[in-house]
PDB file of C-alpha atoms in Angstrom:
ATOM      1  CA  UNK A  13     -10.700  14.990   2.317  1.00 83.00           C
ATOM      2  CA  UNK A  14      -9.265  11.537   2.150  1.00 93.00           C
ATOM      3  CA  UNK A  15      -9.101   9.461   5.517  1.00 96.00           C
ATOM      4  CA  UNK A  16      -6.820   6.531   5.461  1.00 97.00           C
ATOM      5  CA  UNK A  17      -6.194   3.968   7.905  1.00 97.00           C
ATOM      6  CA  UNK A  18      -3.881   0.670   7.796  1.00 98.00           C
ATOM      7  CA  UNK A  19      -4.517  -2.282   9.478  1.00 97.00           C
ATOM      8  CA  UNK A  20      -2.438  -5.753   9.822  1.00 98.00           C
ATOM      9  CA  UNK A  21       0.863  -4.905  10.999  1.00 97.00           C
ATOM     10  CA  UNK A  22       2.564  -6.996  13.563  1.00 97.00           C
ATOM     11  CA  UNK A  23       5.588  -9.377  14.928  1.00 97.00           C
ATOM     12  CA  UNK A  24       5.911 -12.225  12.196  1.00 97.00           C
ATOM     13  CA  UNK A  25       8.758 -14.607  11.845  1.00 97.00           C
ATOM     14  CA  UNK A  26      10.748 -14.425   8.751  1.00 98.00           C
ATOM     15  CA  UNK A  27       9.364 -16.383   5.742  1.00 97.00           C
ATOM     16  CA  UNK A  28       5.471 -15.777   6.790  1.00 97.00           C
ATOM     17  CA  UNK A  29       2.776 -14.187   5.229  1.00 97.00           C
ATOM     18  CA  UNK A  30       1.285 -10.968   6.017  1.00 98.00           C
ATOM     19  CA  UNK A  31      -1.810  -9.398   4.674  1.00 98.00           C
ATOM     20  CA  UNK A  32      -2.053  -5.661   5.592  1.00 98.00           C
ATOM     21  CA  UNK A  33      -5.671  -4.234   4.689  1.00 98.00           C
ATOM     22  CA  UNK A  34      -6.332  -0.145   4.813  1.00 98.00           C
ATOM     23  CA  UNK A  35      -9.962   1.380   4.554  1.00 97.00           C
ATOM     24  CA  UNK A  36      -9.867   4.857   2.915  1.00 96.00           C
ATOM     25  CA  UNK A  37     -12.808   7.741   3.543  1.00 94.00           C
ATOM     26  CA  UNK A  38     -14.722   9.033   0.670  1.00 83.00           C
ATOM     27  CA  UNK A  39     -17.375   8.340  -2.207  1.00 85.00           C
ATOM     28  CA  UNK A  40     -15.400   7.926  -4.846  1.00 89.00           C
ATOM     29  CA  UNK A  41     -12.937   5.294  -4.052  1.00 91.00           C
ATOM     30  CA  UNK A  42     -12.879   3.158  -6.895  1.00 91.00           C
ATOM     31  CA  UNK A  43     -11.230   5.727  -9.403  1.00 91.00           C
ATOM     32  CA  UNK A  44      -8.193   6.502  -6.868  1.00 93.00           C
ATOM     33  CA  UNK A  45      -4.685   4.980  -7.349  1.00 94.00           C
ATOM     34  CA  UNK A  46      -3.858   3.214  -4.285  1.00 95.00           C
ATOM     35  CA  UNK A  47      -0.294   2.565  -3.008  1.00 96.00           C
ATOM     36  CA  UNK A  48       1.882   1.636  -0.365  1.00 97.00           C
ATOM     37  CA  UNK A  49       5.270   2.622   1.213  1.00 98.00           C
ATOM     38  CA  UNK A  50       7.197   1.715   3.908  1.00 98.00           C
ATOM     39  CA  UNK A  51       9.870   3.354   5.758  1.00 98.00           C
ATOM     40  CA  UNK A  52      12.305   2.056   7.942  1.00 97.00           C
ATOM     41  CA  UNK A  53      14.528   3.484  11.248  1.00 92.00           C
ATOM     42  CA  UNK A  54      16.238   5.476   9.776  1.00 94.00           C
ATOM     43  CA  UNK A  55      16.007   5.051   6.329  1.00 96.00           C
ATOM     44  CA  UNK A  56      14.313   7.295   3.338  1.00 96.00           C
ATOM     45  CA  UNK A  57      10.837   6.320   2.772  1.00 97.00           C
ATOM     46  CA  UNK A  58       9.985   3.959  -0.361  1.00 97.00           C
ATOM     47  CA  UNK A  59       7.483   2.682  -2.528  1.00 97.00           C
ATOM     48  CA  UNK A  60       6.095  -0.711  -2.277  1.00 97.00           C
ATOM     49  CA  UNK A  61       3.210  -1.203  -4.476  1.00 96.00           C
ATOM     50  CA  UNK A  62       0.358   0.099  -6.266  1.00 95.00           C
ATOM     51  CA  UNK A  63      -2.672  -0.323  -8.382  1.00 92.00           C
ATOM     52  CA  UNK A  64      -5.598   1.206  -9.732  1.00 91.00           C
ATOM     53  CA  UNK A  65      -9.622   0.087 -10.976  1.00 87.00           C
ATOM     54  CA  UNK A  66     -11.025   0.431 -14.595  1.00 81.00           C
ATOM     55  CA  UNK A  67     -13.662  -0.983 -15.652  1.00 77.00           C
ATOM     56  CA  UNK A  68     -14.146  -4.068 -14.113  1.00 79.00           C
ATOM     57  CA  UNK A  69     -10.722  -5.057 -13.954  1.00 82.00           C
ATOM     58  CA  UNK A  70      -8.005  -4.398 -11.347  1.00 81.00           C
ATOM     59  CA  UNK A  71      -4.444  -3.209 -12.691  1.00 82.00           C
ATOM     60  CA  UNK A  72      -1.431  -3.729 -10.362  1.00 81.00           C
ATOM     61  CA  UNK A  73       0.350  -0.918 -12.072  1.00 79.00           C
ATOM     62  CA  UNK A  74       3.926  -1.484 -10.113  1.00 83.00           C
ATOM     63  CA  UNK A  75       5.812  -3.584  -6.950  1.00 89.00           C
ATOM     64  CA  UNK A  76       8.922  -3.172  -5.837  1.00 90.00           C
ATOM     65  CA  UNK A  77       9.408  -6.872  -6.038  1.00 91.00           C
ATOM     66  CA  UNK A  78       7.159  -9.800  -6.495  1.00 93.00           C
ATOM     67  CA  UNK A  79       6.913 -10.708  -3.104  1.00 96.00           C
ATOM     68  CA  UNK A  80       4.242  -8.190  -2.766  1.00 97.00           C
ATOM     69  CA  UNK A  81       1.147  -7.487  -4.241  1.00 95.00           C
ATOM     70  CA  UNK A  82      -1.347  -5.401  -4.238  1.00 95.00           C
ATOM     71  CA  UNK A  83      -5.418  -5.996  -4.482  1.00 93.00           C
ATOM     72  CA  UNK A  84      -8.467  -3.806  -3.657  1.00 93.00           C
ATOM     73  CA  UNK A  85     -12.301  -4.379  -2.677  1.00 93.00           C
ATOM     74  CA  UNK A  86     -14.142  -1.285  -3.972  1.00 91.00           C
ATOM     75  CA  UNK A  87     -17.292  -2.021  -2.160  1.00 92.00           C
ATOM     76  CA  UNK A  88     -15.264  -1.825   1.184  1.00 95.00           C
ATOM     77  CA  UNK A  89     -13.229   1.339  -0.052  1.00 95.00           C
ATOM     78  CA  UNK A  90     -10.457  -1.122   0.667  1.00 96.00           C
ATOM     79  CA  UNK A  91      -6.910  -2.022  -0.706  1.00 96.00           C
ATOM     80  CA  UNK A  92      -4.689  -4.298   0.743  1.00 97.00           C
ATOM     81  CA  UNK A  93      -1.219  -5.431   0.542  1.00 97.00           C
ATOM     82  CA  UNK A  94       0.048  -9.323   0.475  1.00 97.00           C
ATOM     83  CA  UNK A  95       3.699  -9.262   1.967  1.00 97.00           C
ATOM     84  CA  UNK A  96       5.238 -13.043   0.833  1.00 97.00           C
ATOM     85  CA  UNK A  97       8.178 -15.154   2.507  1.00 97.00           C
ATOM     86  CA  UNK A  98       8.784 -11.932   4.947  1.00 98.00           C
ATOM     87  CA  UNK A  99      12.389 -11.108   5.169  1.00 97.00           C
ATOM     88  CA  UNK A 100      13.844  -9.312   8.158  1.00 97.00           C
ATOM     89  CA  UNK A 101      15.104  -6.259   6.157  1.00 95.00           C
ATOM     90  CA  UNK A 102      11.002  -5.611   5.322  1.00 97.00           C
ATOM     91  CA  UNK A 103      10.849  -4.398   8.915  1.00 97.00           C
ATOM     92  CA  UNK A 104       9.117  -0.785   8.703  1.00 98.00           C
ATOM     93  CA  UNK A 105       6.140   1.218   9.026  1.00 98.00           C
ATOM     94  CA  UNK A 106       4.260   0.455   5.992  1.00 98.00           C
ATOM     95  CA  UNK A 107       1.862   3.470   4.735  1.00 98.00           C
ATOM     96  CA  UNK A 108      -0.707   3.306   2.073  1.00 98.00           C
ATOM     97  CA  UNK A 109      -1.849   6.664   0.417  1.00 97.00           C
ATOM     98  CA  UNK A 110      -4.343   7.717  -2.472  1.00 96.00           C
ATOM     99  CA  UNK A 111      -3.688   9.651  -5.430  1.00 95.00           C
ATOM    100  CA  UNK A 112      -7.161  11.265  -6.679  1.00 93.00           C
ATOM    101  CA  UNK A 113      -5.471  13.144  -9.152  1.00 91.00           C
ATOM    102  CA  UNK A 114      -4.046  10.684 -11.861  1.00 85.00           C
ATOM    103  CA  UNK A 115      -0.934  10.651 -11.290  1.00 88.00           C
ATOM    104  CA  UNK A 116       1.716   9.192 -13.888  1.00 89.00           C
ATOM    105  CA  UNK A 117       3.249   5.804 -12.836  1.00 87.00           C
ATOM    106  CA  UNK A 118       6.855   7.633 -11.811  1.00 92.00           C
ATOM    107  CA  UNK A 119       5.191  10.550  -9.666  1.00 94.00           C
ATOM    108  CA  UNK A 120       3.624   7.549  -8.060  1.00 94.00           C
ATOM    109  CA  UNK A 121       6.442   5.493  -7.229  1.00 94.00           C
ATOM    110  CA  UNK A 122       7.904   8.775  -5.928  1.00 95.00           C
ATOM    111  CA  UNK A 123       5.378   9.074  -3.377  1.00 96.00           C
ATOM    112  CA  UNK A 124       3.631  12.264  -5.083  1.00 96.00           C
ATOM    113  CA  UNK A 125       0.223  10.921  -3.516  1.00 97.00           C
ATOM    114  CA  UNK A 126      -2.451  12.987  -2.249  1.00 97.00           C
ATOM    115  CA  UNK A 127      -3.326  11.616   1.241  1.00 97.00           C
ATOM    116  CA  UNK A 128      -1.417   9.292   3.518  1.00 98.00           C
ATOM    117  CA  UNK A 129      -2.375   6.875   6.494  1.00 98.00           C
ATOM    118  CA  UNK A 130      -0.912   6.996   9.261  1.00 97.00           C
ATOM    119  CA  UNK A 131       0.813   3.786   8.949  1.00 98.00           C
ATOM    120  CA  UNK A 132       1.318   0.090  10.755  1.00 98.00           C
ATOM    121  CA  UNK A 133       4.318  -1.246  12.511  1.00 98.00           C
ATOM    122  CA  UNK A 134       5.456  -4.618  10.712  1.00 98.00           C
ATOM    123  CA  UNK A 135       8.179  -6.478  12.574  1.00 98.00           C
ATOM    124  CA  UNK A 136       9.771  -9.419  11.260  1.00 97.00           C
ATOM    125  CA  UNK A 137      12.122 -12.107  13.440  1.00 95.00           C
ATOM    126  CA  UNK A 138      14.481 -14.236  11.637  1.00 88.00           C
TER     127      UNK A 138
END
């Protein structure tokens, strides 16, 4: 019931910025958990970063690392993710997904979210 679709990906050079945006389907936006994942060639898919709305207040409820960050625009049914001083290894498709359920923290950062995007092609140059 949940539409998502990432935005932002591209070929960066190693030690840019990169701000990936997705727009999710749906009335009731603001009270999902919103996070993103990446996967690589390869490699297992993992979790990035999430965070979730109350109140008035947005809670970045985990990152992998501090180089990204997570921030949403209710009105726009929109979350985005802020990739810092890009490395080569962050080279993957990064997903976001919504969990409507309220999911603990841990089910999150397993990826036990309820709908998934279809994901944008980051590629980073050293």
């Amino acid at each position: 019931q949940v539409q998502l679709v990432e935005s932002g990906g591209g070929l960066v050079q190693a030690g840019d910025s990169l701000r990936l945006s997705c727009v999710a389907s749906g009335r009731t936006f603001s009270k999902y958990v919103m996070g993103w994942f990446r996967q690589a060639p390869g490699k297992e898919r993992e979790f990035v970063a999430a965070n979730r709305y109350s109140g008035s207040s947005i809670y970045e409820i985990d990152s992998m690392e501090g180089r990204f960050t997570t921030s949403r625009d209710n009105a726009k049914n929109t979350v985005y993710l802020q990739i810092n001083s890009l490395k080569p290894e962050d080279a993957a498709v990064y997903y976001c997904a919504a969990g409507i359920r309220g999911q603990p923290i841990a089910a999150v950062r397993q990826g036990g979210m309820d709908f998934w995007g279809k994901g944008t092609l980051v590629t980073v140059s050293s």
